[in-house]
Coordinates of C-alpha atoms and ligand atoms in Angstrom, one line a residue:
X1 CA 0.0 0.0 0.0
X2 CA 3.0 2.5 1.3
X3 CA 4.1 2.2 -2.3
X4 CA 0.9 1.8 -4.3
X5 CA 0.5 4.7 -7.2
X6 CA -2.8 3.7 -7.7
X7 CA -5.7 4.8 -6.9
X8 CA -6.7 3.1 -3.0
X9 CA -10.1 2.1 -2.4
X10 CA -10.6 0.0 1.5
X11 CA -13.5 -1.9 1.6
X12 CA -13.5 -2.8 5.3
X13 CA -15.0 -6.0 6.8
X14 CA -14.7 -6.6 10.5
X15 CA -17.4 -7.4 13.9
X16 CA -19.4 -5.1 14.5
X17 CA -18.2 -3.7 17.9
X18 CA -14.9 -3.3 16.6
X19 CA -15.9 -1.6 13.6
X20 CA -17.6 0.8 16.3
X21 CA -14.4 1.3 17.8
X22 CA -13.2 4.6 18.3
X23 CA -9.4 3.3 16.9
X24 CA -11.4 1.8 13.8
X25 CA -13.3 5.4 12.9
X26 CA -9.6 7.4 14.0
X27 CA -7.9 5.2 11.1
X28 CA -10.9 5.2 8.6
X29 CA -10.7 9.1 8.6
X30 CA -6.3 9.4 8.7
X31 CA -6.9 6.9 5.1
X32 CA -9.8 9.1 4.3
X33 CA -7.6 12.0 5.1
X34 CA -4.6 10.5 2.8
X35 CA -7.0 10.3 -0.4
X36 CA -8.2 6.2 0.4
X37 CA -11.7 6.2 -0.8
X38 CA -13.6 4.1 1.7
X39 CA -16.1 2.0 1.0
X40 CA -18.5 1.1 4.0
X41 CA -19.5 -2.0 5.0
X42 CA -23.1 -3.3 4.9
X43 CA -25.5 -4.6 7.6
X44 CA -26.1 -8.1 8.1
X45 CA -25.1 -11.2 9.4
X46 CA -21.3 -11.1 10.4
X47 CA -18.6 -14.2 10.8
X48 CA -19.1 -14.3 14.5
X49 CA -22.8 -15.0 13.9
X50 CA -23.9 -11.6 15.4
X51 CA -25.8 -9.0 13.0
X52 CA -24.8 -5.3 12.1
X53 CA -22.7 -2.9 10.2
X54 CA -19.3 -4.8 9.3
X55 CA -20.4 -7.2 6.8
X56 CA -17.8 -6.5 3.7
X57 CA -19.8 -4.8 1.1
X58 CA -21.5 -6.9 -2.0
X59 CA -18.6 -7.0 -4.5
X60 CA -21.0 -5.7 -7.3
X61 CA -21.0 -2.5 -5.1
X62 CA -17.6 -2.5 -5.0
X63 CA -17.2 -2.5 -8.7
X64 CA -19.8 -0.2 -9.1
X65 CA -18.2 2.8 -6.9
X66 CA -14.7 2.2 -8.7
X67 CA -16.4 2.6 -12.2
X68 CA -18.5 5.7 -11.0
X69 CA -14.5 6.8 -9.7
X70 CA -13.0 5.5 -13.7
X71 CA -15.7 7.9 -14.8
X72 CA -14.8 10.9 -12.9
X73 CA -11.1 10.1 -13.4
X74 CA -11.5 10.7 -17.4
X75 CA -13.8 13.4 -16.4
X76 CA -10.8 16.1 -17.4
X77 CA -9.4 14.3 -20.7
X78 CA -8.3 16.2 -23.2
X79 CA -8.5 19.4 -21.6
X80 CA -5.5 21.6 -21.0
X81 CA -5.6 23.5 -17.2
X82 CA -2.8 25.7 -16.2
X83 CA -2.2 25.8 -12.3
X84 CA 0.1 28.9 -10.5
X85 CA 1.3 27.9 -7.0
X86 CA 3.7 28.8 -4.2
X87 CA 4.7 32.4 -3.0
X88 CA 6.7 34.5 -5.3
X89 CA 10.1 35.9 -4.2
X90 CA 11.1 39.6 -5.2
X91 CA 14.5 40.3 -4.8
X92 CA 16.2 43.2 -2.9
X93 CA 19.2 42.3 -3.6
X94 CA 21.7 38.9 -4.5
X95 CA 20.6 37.5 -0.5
X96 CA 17.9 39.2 0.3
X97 CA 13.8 39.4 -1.1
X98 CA 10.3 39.8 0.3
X99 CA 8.0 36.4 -0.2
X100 CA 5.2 35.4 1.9
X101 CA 4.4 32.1 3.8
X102 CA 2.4 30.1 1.1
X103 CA 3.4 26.8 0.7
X104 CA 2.3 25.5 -2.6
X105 CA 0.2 22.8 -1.2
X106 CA -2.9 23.8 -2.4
X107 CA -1.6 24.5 -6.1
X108 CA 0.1 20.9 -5.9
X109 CA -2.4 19.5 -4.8
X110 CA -5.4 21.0 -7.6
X111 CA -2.6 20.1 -10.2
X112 CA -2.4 16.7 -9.1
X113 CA -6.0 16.1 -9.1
X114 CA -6.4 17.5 -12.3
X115 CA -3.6 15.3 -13.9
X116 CA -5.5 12.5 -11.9
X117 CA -8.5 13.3 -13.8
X118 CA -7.1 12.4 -17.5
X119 CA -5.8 16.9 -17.5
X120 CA -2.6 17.6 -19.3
X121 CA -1.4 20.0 -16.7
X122 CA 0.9 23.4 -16.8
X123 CA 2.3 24.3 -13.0
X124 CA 3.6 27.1 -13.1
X125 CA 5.6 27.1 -9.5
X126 CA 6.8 29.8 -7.5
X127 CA 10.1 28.5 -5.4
X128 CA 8.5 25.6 -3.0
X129 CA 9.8 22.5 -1.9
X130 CA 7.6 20.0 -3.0
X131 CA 7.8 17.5 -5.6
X132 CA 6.0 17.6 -9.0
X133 CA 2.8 15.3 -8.8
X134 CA 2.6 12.3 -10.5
X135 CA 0.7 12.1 -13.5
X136 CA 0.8 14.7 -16.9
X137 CA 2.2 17.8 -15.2
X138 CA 4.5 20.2 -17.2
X139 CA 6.6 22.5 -14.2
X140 CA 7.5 25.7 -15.3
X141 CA 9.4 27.4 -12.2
X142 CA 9.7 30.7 -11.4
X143 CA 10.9 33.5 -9.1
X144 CA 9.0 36.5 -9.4
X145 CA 5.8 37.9 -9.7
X146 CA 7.0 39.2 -13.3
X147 CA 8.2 35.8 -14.8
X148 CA 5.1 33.9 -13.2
X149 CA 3.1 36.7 -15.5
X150 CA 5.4 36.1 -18.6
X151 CA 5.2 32.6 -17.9
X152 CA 1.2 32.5 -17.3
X153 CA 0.5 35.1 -20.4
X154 CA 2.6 32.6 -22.6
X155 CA 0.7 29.4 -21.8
X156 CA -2.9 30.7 -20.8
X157 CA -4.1 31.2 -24.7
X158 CA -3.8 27.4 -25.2
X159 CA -5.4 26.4 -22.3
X160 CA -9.1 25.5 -21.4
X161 CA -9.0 27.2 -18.0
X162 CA -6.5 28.5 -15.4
X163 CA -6.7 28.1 -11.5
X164 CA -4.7 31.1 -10.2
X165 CA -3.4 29.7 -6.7
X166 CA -0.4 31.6 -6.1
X167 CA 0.4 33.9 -3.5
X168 CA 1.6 36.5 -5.5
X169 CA 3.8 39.7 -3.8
X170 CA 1.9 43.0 -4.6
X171 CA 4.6 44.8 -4.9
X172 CA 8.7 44.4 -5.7
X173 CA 11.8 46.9 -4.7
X174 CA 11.8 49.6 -7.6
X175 CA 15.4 48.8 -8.4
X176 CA 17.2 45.5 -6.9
X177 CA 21.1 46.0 -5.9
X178 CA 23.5 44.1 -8.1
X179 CA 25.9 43.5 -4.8
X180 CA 25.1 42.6 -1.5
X181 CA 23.5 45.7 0.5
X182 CA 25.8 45.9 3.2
X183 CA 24.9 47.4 6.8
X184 CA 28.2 48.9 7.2
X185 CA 28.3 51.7 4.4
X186 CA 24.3 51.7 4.0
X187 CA 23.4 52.1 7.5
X188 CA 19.2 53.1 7.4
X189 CA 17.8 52.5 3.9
X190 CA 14.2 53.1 2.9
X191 CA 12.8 50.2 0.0
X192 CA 10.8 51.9 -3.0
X193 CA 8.6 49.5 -3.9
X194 CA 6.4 49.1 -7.4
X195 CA 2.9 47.4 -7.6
X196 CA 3.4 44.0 -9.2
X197 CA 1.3 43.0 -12.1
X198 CA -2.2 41.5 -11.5
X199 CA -2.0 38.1 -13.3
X200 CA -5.0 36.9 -12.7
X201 CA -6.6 39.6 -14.1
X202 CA -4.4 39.7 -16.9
X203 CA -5.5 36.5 -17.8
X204 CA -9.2 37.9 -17.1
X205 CA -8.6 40.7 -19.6
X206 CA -7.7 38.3 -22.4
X207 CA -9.7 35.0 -21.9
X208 CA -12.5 33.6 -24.4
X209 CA -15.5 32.5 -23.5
X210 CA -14.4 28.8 -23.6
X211 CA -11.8 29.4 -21.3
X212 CA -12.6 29.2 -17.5
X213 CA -10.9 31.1 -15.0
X214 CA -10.4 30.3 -11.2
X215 CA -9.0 32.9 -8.6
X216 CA -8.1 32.2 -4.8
X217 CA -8.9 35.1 -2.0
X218 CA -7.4 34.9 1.2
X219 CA -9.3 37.6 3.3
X220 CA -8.9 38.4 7.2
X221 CA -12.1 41.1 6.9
X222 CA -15.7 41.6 5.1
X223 CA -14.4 37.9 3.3
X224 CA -17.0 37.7 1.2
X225 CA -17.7 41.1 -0.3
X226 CA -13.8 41.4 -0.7
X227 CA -14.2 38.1 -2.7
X228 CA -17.2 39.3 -4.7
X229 CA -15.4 42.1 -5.5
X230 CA -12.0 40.5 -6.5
X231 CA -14.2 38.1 -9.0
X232 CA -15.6 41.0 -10.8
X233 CA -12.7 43.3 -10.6
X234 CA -10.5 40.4 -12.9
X235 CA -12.8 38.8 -14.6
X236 CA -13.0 35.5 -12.9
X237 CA -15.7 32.8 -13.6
X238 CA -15.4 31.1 -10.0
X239 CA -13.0 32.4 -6.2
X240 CA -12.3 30.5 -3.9
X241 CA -12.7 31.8 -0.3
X242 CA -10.6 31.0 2.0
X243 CA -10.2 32.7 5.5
X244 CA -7.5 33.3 7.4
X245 CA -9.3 33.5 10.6
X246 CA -10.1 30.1 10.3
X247 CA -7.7 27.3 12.3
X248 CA -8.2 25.1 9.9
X249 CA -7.5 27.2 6.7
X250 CA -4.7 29.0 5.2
X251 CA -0.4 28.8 5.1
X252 CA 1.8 25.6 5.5
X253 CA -1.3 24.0 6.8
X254 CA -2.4 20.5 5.3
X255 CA -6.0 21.1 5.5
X256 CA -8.2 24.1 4.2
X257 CA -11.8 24.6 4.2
X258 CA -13.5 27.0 1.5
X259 CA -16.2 28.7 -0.3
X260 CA -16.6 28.9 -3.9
X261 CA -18.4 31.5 -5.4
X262 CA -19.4 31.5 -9.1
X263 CA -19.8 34.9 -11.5
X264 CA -23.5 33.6 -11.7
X265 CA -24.4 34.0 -8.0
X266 CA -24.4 30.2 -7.1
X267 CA -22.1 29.2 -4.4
X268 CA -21.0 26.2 -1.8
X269 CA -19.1 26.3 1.2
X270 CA -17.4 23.1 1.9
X271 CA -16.5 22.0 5.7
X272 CA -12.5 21.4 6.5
X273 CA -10.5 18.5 4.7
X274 CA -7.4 17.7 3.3
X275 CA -5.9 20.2 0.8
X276 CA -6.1 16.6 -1.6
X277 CA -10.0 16.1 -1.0
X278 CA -10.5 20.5 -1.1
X279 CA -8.8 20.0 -4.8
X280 CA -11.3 17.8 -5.6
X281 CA -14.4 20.0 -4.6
X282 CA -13.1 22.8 -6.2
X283 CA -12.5 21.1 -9.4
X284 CA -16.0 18.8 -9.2
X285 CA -17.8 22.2 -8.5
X286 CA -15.8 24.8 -11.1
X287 CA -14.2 22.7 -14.3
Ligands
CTP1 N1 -3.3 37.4 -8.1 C1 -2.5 37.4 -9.3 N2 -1.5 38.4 -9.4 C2 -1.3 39.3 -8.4 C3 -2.1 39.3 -7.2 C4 -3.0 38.3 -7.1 O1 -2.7 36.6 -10.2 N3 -0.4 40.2 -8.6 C5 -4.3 36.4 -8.0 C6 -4.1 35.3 -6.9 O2 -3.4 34.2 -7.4 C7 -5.5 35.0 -6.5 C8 -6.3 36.3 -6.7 O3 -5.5 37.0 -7.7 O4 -6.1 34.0 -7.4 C9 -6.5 37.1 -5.5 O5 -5.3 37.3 -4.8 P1 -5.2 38.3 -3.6 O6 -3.8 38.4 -3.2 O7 -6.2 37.8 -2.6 O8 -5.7 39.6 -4.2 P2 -5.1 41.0 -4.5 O9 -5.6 41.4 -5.9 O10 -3.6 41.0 -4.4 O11 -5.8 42.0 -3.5 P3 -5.4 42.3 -2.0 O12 -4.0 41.8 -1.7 O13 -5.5 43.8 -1.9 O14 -6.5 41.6 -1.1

């Protein structure tokens, strides 16, 4: 299993009290957690002669729930999606730059799924340390804000739609120092900075009405006007809210729990999950 690619389904089969176990549900949800799909077991009469809920489920069930998941795994075939992830780093000078906390997990994890779902996949990666995803995923990595927008406004016009997960720095130092800044002969110094291009709504300004377009915002106040407004302001056809406020939600973390609201009006909050099983929603709900 530790080494399985595969897809992992667990169809348990066990007595009834200890399927009723406290240990039994604790390690359902960690392989729920790690992307197992479960598949619960029936009512009925068990090995130990006792009836309940343990009994292994019929095996035509079983086959039917992996088909349904052969389905949805060629549900993305043939399209093109291009993914932006991580933080980007803008240099002050050869040592030194502003970033931010992200992580990349949620962009590695939406380009995974999408590769899992039959997608020929662009990532376009600010610097992380993660590895690629298995499956059909082209990395292009990047630095800054401005090569993440050269890269993105390159590969965005062949695409069928683009999930813009990056943390992106606002703004860069108006002029980075060739040599080290050094405390010495410097002593106070004030940084000039220059908004950064929008790339998202870049993308928003040029995108056809085939192409979909998915924006994150990561709000601390008014969360969901602010993400009303970002959708309009560049063009998106879906954000996805997440709040920072929220324990369960936001940088480095491994779980995130979100809203996604559509440029039609409709929207669905989703409780706290994996960033793995959040990928999923967004994509089953936007592409
Ligand atoms: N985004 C982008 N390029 C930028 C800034 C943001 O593509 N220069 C994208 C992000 O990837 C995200 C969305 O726009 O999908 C919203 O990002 P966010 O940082 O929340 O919005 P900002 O426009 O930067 O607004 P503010 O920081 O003022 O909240």
């Amino acid at each position: 299993y530790l080494s399985a690619k595969a897809k992992v389904f667990v169809a348990p089969a066990m007595d009834l009290d200890m399927y009723r176990h406290p240990s039994t549900a604790r390690n359902l949800d960690t392989l729920r957690a790690d992307g197992v799909t479960l598949i619960e077991p029936a009512e009925g009469y068990l090995a130990s002669g006792l009836t309940g809920k343990g009994r292994m489920e019929e095996p035509e069930e079983i086959v039917k729930v992996i088909e349904a998941w052969m389905d949805a795994s060629a549900s993305l075939k043939g399209k093109k999606i291009l993914v932006t992830a991580g933080p980007t780093h803008e240099n002050i000078d050869p040592v030194r730059f502003i970033g931010n906390y992200s992580s990349g997990k949620m962009g590695y994890a939406l380009a995974g799924e999408c590769a899992a779902r039959g997608a020929e996949v662009c990532l376009v990666s600010g610097p992380v340390s993660l590895p690629v995803p298995d499956g059909d995923i082209r990395r292009i990595e990047v630095t800054s804000a401005a090569e993440m927008h050269a890269a993105c406004l390159r590969e965005f016009p062949g695409m069928d739609a683009a999930i813009m997960c990056a943390a992106v720095a606002d703004y860069a130092p108006a002029v980075c120092s060739d040599s080290k800044i050094k405390r010495e002969t410097t002593g106070e110094i004030t940084l000039r900075l220059v908004p950064n291009p929008d790339i998202a709504a870049s993308l928003g300004a040029i995108k056809t009405p085939e192409q979909k377009l998915i924006g994150f915002a990561l709000e601390t106040d008014n969360e969901h006007a602010n993400a009303l407004s970002k959708l309009r302001r560049k063009n998106l056809d879906f954000i996805v809210l997440n709040s920072l406020r929220d324990p369960l939600a936001g940088f480095g973390k491994d779980t995130n729990k979100v809203t996604v609201i559509a440029a039609t009006g409709e929207e669905k909050s989703f409780p706290a999950k994996s960033k793995t099983l959040v990928a999923a929603d967004i994509i089953d709900f936007t592409l």
